Tab-separated table of C-alpha atoms and ligand atoms in Angstrom:
chain	number	residue	atom	x	y	z
Q	1	UNK	CA	0.054	-0.107	0.034
Q	2	UNK	CA	0.948	3.695	-0.338
Q	3	UNK	CA	0.699	6.359	2.216
Q	4	UNK	CA	-2.660	8.137	1.956
Q	5	UNK	CA	-0.392	11.423	1.663
Q	6	UNK	CA	0.857	10.059	-1.659
Q	7	UNK	CA	-2.454	9.278	-2.928
Q	8	UNK	CA	-3.779	12.718	-2.054
Q	9	UNK	CA	-0.592	14.089	-3.241
Q	10	UNK	CA	-1.017	12.307	-6.764
Q	11	UNK	CA	-4.472	13.549	-7.127
Q	12	UNK	CA	-3.407	16.947	-6.439
Q	13	UNK	CA	-1.062	16.840	-8.999
Q	14	UNK	CA	-3.471	15.688	-11.672
Q	15	UNK	CA	-5.977	17.946	-10.660
Q	16	UNK	CA	-3.416	21.032	-10.836
Q	17	UNK	CA	-2.242	20.015	-14.245
Q	18	UNK	CA	-5.834	20.136	-15.497
Q	19	UNK	CA	-6.444	23.494	-13.850
Q	20	UNK	CA	-3.166	24.596	-15.506
Q	21	UNK	CA	-4.192	23.823	-18.958
Q	22	UNK	CA	-7.507	25.522	-18.493
Q	23	UNK	CA	-5.764	28.512	-16.920
Q	24	UNK	CA	-3.451	28.755	-19.898
Q	25	UNK	CA	-6.018	28.426	-22.545
Q	26	UNK	CA	-8.440	30.990	-20.947
Q	27	UNK	CA	-5.376	33.425	-20.415
Q	28	UNK	CA	-4.201	32.958	-24.159
Q	29	UNK	CA	-7.867	33.567	-25.406
Q	30	UNK	CA	-8.091	36.655	-23.195
Q	31	UNK	CA	-4.693	37.926	-24.043
Q	32	UNK	CA	-5.459	37.147	-27.871
Q	33	UNK	CA	-8.682	38.472	-28.011
Q	34	UNK	CA	-7.804	41.782	-26.233
Q	35	UNK	CA	-4.900	42.220	-28.735
Q	36	UNK	CA	-6.784	41.158	-31.892
Q	37	UNK	CA	-9.948	43.082	-31.391
Q	38	UNK	CA	-8.406	46.091	-29.897
Q	39	UNK	CA	-10.187	49.490	-30.925
Q	40	UNK	CA	-7.447	50.867	-33.009
Q	41	UNK	CA	-7.895	47.721	-35.460
Q	42	UNK	CA	-11.729	47.568	-35.298
Q	43	UNK	CA	-13.045	51.026	-34.368
Q	44	UNK	CA	-16.827	51.335	-33.734
Q	45	UNK	CA	-19.274	49.142	-31.575
Q	46	UNK	CA	-18.468	45.251	-31.738
Q	47	UNK	CA	-20.745	43.207	-33.693
Q	48	UNK	CA	-23.815	41.919	-31.604
Q	49	UNK	CA	-24.252	38.145	-31.885
Q	50	UNK	CA	-26.754	35.980	-30.114
Q	51	UNK	CA	-27.124	32.426	-29.833
Q	52	UNK	CA	-24.716	29.853	-31.069
Q	53	UNK	CA	-26.068	26.327	-30.328
Q	54	UNK	CA	-22.732	24.462	-31.198
Q	55	UNK	CA	-20.658	26.798	-29.048
Q	56	UNK	CA	-23.076	26.701	-26.104
Q	57	UNK	CA	-23.202	22.786	-26.462
Q	58	UNK	CA	-19.343	22.678	-26.299
Q	59	UNK	CA	-18.836	24.935	-23.163
Q	60	UNK	CA	-21.360	22.829	-21.356
Q	61	UNK	CA	-20.066	19.570	-22.342
Q	62	UNK	CA	-16.412	20.272	-22.009
Q	63	UNK	CA	-16.602	21.359	-18.389
Q	64	UNK	CA	-19.159	18.464	-17.439
Q	65	UNK	CA	-16.458	16.042	-18.853
Q	66	UNK	CA	-13.641	17.542	-16.777
Q	67	UNK	CA	-16.156	17.271	-13.638
Q	68	UNK	CA	-16.848	13.665	-14.425
Q	69	UNK	CA	-13.082	12.790	-14.771
Q	70	UNK	CA	-12.451	14.946	-11.498
Q	71	UNK	CA	-15.172	13.012	-9.814
Q	72	UNK	CA	-13.919	9.502	-10.894
Q	73	UNK	CA	-10.360	10.328	-9.884
Q	74	UNK	CA	-11.628	11.592	-6.585
Q	75	UNK	CA	-13.740	8.821	-5.619
Q	76	UNK	CA	-10.983	6.306	-6.406
Q	77	UNK	CA	-8.647	8.206	-4.107
Q	78	UNK	CA	-11.539	8.472	-1.163
Q	79	UNK	CA	-11.762	4.638	-1.777
Q	80	UNK	CA	-8.164	4.031	-1.499
Q	81	UNK	CA	-7.864	6.097	1.813
Q	82	UNK	CA	-10.849	4.760	3.196
Q	83	UNK	CA	-9.814	1.272	2.644
Q	84	UNK	CA	-6.731	1.841	4.611
Q	85	UNK	CA	-8.803	3.135	7.639
Q	86	UNK	CA	-10.917	1.004	9.963
Q	87	UNK	CA	-11.413	-2.149	8.177
Q	88	UNK	CA	-11.109	-3.347	4.781
Q	89	UNK	CA	-8.037	-2.746	2.579
Q	90	UNK	CA	-4.401	-3.932	3.885
Q	91	UNK	CA	-4.757	-5.124	7.628
Q	92	UNK	CA	-3.054	-2.727	9.929
Q	93	UNK	CA	0.483	-3.674	11.279
Q	94	UNK	CA	-0.446	-1.902	14.391
Q	95	UNK	CA	-3.012	-0.324	16.158
Q	96	UNK	CA	-2.215	2.500	18.678
Q	97	UNK	CA	-4.661	4.849	20.562
Q	98	UNK	CA	-3.629	8.444	20.559
Q	99	UNK	CA	-5.682	10.734	22.887
Q	100	UNK	CA	-5.404	14.632	22.639
Q	101	UNK	CA	-5.199	16.547	26.168
Q	102	UNK	CA	-4.748	20.227	26.650
Q	103	UNK	CA	-1.754	20.371	25.663
Q	104	UNK	CA	0.115	17.148	25.132
Q	105	UNK	CA	-0.526	13.725	23.669
Q	106	UNK	CA	-0.987	10.370	24.945
Q	107	UNK	CA	0.077	7.138	23.397
Q	108	UNK	CA	-1.451	3.759	24.259
Q	109	UNK	CA	0.342	0.839	22.699
Q	110	UNK	CA	-0.844	-2.517	22.756
Q	111	UNK	CA	1.943	-5.223	24.317
Q	112	UNK	CA	1.979	-8.531	25.500
Q	113	UNK	CA	1.581	-7.066	29.296
Q	114	UNK	CA	-1.721	-5.154	28.297
Q	115	UNK	CA	-1.044	-1.489	27.348
Q	116	UNK	CA	1.737	0.596	27.349
Q	117	UNK	CA	0.839	4.359	28.072
Q	118	UNK	CA	3.380	6.651	26.757
Q	119	UNK	CA	3.313	10.435	26.053
Q	120	UNK	CA	4.366	12.923	23.267
Q	121	UNK	CA	6.825	10.948	21.053
Q	122	UNK	CA	5.281	8.326	18.833
Q	123	UNK	CA	7.436	5.716	17.377
Q	124	UNK	CA	6.291	3.565	14.546
Q	125	UNK	CA	7.846	0.898	12.601
Q	126	UNK	CA	8.580	1.761	8.884
Q	127	UNK	CA	7.038	0.297	6.003
Q	128	UNK	CA	4.110	-0.863	8.287
Q	129	UNK	CA	0.450	0.574	8.266
Q	130	UNK	CA	-0.253	1.986	11.827
Q	131	UNK	CA	-3.704	2.778	12.371
Q	132	UNK	CA	-4.382	5.257	15.131
Q	133	UNK	CA	-7.805	5.347	17.097
Q	134	UNK	CA	-7.937	9.159	17.656
Q	135	UNK	CA	-9.629	10.419	20.961
Q	136	UNK	CA	-9.566	13.390	22.930
Q	137	UNK	CA	-9.849	13.905	26.677
Q	138	UNK	CA	-11.211	17.449	26.647
Q	139	UNK	CA	-11.520	19.622	23.758
Q	140	UNK	CA	-11.275	19.263	19.994
Q	141	UNK	CA	-7.940	18.645	18.937
Q	142	UNK	CA	-6.808	17.905	15.393
Q	143	UNK	CA	-3.957	15.419	14.621
Q	144	UNK	CA	-1.835	16.185	11.783
Q	145	UNK	CA	1.572	15.081	10.490
Q	146	UNK	CA	1.672	16.296	6.917
Q	147	UNK	CA	4.404	13.890	5.730
Q	148	UNK	CA	2.470	10.520	7.016
Q	149	UNK	CA	-1.162	10.993	6.532
Q	150	UNK	CA	-4.283	13.391	6.427
Q	151	UNK	CA	-5.341	15.707	9.029
Q	152	UNK	CA	-7.964	14.134	11.325
Q	153	UNK	CA	-9.970	15.741	14.214
Q	154	UNK	CA	-10.003	14.298	17.700
Q	155	UNK	CA	-13.528	14.901	19.074
Q	156	UNK	CA	-14.488	14.286	22.706
Q	157	UNK	CA	-16.967	11.152	22.857
Q	158	UNK	CA	-15.996	9.642	19.794
Q	159	UNK	CA	-13.359	7.618	18.180
Q	160	UNK	CA	-11.883	8.954	14.728
Q	161	UNK	CA	-9.433	6.714	12.573
Q	162	UNK	CA	-6.212	7.577	10.986
Q	163	UNK	CA	-3.681	5.244	9.307
Q	164	UNK	CA	-0.156	6.400	9.236
Q	165	UNK	CA	2.642	4.952	6.945
Q	166	UNK	CA	6.034	5.850	6.879
Q	167	UNK	CA	7.882	4.697	3.588
Q	168	UNK	CA	11.193	5.711	4.952
Q	169	UNK	CA	12.993	6.087	8.453
Q	170	UNK	CA	13.325	9.266	9.980
Q	171	UNK	CA	11.684	11.937	12.107
Q	172	UNK	CA	8.466	13.342	11.007
Q	173	UNK	CA	6.859	16.619	12.641
Q	174	UNK	CA	3.529	17.638	13.142
Q	175	UNK	CA	1.267	19.913	15.038
Q	176	UNK	CA	-2.232	20.068	16.363
Q	177	UNK	CA	-4.139	21.755	13.851
Q	178	UNK	CA	-7.440	22.733	15.617
Q	179	UNK	CA	-7.173	25.796	18.092
Q	180	UNK	CA	-7.588	24.175	21.366
Q	181	UNK	CA	-6.970	26.913	23.849
Q	182	UNK	CA	-3.801	29.207	24.896
Q	183	UNK	CA	-1.177	26.638	24.432
Q	184	UNK	CA	-2.663	25.251	21.125
Q	185	UNK	CA	0.784	26.067	19.421
Q	186	UNK	CA	2.580	24.008	21.978
Q	187	UNK	CA	1.051	20.532	21.010
Q	188	UNK	CA	3.892	19.432	18.617
Q	189	UNK	CA	3.802	16.135	17.203
Q	190	UNK	CA	7.064	14.062	16.772
Q	191	UNK	CA	6.876	10.551	15.256
Q	192	UNK	CA	10.027	8.360	14.899
Q	193	UNK	CA	9.898	5.942	11.795
Q	194	UNK	CA	12.419	3.215	12.519
Q	195	UNK	CA	13.386	-0.137	11.236
Q	196	UNK	CA	11.289	-2.927	12.982
Q	197	UNK	CA	14.239	-4.037	15.056
Q	198	UNK	CA	14.816	-0.683	16.446
Q	199	UNK	CA	11.054	-0.339	17.019
Q	200	UNK	CA	10.543	-3.458	18.729
Q	201	UNK	CA	13.567	-2.745	21.043
Q	202	UNK	CA	12.386	0.713	21.735
Q	203	UNK	CA	8.877	-0.704	22.891
Q	204	UNK	CA	10.322	-3.158	24.859
Q	205	UNK	CA	12.240	-0.557	26.684
Q	206	UNK	CA	9.454	1.671	27.032
Q	207	UNK	CA	7.122	-1.040	28.308
Q	208	UNK	CA	9.261	-1.962	31.327
Q	209	UNK	CA	8.910	-0.239	34.461
Q	210	UNK	CA	11.315	2.473	35.503
Q	211	UNK	CA	14.966	1.579	36.109
Q	212	UNK	CA	15.361	1.748	39.815
Q	213	UNK	CA	17.080	4.850	40.614
Q	214	UNK	CA	20.370	4.913	42.790
Q	215	UNK	CA	21.975	8.087	44.628
Q	216	UNK	CA	20.584	11.449	44.119
Q	217	UNK	CA	17.960	9.745	42.002
Q	218	UNK	CA	16.545	7.666	44.626
Q	219	UNK	CA	16.276	10.717	46.789
Q	220	UNK	CA	14.425	12.371	43.635
Q	221	UNK	CA	12.216	9.439	43.559
Q	222	UNK	CA	11.240	10.165	47.040
Q	223	UNK	CA	10.644	13.915	46.396
Q	224	UNK	CA	8.382	12.939	43.310
Q	225	UNK	CA	6.336	10.378	45.257
Q	226	UNK	CA	5.932	12.644	48.531
Q	227	UNK	CA	4.720	15.516	46.465
Q	228	UNK	CA	1.724	16.700	44.450
Q	229	UNK	CA	3.341	15.049	41.252
Q	230	UNK	CA	1.569	11.644	41.918
Q	231	UNK	CA	-1.753	13.037	41.703
Q	232	UNK	CA	-1.338	13.703	37.976
Q	233	UNK	CA	1.489	11.405	36.779
Q	234	UNK	CA	2.215	7.715	36.657
Q	235	UNK	CA	5.691	6.309	36.915
Q	236	UNK	CA	5.315	2.423	36.631
Q	237	UNK	CA	7.198	0.812	39.279
Q	238	UNK	CA	6.488	3.388	41.923
Q	239	UNK	CA	3.168	4.286	43.851
Q	240	UNK	CA	2.508	7.216	41.183
Q	241	UNK	CA	-0.508	6.290	39.280
Q	242	UNK	CA	-2.234	9.752	38.432
Q	243	UNK	CA	-3.626	10.006	35.071
Q	244	UNK	CA	-4.056	13.862	34.514
Q	245	UNK	CA	-0.717	14.351	32.974
Q	246	UNK	CA	1.780	12.526	30.860
Q	247	UNK	CA	3.072	9.309	32.009
Q	248	UNK	CA	6.793	9.687	33.107
Q	249	UNK	CA	8.036	6.156	33.410
Q	250	UNK	CA	10.582	6.975	30.528
Q	251	UNK	CA	10.510	10.582	30.539
Q	252	UNK	CA	14.323	10.655	30.097
Q	253	UNK	CA	14.358	8.915	26.829
Q	254	UNK	CA	12.013	11.719	25.112
Q	255	UNK	CA	13.723	14.537	23.059
Q	256	UNK	CA	11.628	17.306	24.322
Q	257	UNK	CA	9.583	18.566	27.344
Q	258	UNK	CA	6.025	19.747	27.522
Q	259	UNK	CA	5.106	18.645	24.045
Q	260	UNK	CA	7.958	20.618	22.297
Q	261	UNK	CA	8.335	23.631	24.391
Q	262	UNK	CA	12.084	22.893	25.851
Q	263	UNK	CA	14.683	20.536	24.422
Q	264	UNK	CA	14.795	17.618	27.211
Q	265	UNK	CA	18.155	17.923	29.218
Q	266	UNK	CA	18.669	18.542	32.912
Q	267	UNK	CA	18.964	22.375	32.694
Q	268	UNK	CA	15.663	22.508	30.850
Q	269	UNK	CA	14.066	20.117	33.025
Q	270	UNK	CA	15.140	22.125	36.013
Q	271	UNK	CA	13.928	25.327	34.558
Q	272	UNK	CA	10.501	23.755	33.694
Q	273	UNK	CA	9.726	22.160	37.361
Q	274	UNK	CA	10.852	25.478	38.896
Q	275	UNK	CA	8.347	27.616	37.033
Q	276	UNK	CA	6.135	25.596	34.377
Q	277	UNK	CA	3.790	28.413	33.895
Q	278	UNK	CA	6.746	30.480	32.685
Q	279	UNK	CA	7.213	28.169	29.625
Q	280	UNK	CA	3.541	26.946	29.167
Q	281	UNK	CA	1.140	29.654	30.591
Q	282	UNK	CA	-2.172	27.910	31.255
Q	283	UNK	CA	-0.844	24.254	31.484
Q	284	UNK	CA	-2.309	22.168	34.054
Q	285	UNK	CA	1.336	21.691	35.630
Q	286	UNK	CA	1.592	23.900	38.766
Q	287	UNK	CA	4.701	25.100	40.348
Q	288	UNK	CA	5.350	22.677	43.176
Q	289	UNK	CA	7.325	24.432	45.948
Q	290	UNK	CA	10.723	22.684	46.213
Q	291	UNK	CA	13.891	23.685	47.826
Q	292	UNK	CA	17.131	23.598	45.481
Q	293	UNK	CA	18.588	20.559	46.811
Q	294	UNK	CA	14.937	18.902	46.223
Q	295	UNK	CA	14.911	20.192	42.674
Q	296	UNK	CA	18.468	18.680	41.800
Q	297	UNK	CA	17.551	15.359	43.141
Q	298	UNK	CA	14.068	15.379	41.219
Q	299	UNK	CA	15.941	16.400	38.013
Q	300	UNK	CA	18.528	13.803	38.327
Q	301	UNK	CA	15.749	11.235	38.860
Q	302	UNK	CA	13.634	12.206	36.066
Q	303	UNK	CA	16.539	12.625	33.476
Q	304	UNK	CA	17.465	9.251	34.803
Q	305	UNK	CA	14.346	7.650	33.418
Q	306	UNK	CA	15.621	6.683	30.055
B	1	CUA	CU1	-4.800	20.582	20.471
B	1	CUA	CU2	-4.708	22.748	18.914
């Protein structure tokens, strides 16, 4: 199968080519007529002609034929895309639940041990059809990775479907495409398409509970579990089971924080934890009052959760 973006892109090229031919024909006729029938060559009022059945039939039939051709091409493309979504067509290699939140993304992967909940960074195997079930936890979001598939809304109370297909490896980026509140711009999408073996390794690592911390990390885990953090975040392997915010079991392995606001490193993590509202005003993440030593330990813990 080919990605739906390629089907849509191919159709757009055909439609564009037809439109270009029409444009050139119309403009050429216009320029020729303006020049050929100019007043200096043909003074006086133009001859008045009414009714020409042959011409009228032609200019009705030609656009009708063009529309029929476009209709057939379009329904063919729609059938191709539709077959790839929710039943029919090539069976999906994988089905993942994607859920929009103000303002981040949750992913639920099927795994042998049930379901693995991850956040913000989607990995998919290359050359494999991946079906996303799209849901929203709050308001309407829209899931859009231009290089991988069409734009599809995430609507509270219903499940939409989108098929992604990466024909090459690489990192694909996208963006929430439906205004969903003040931090709409910071709902960035990152998708890593990688060879099956790399993907399997990644999913196995992400499915595991958190690596037990040592040293400063162990102190950091105590800071985490004894503060407000646990009411919103989960870290598998600890008592933290909150569901309002992103799962943090492997937060250290992600490339960004806060769905794209900050590059994920220790300095950024510390700055983010010290004052989330400075970087993402309006986000549900509050500022948890922590001392410097506690912050350092927490940063060391979270960055260690690879
Ligand atoms: Cu979510 Cu815009």
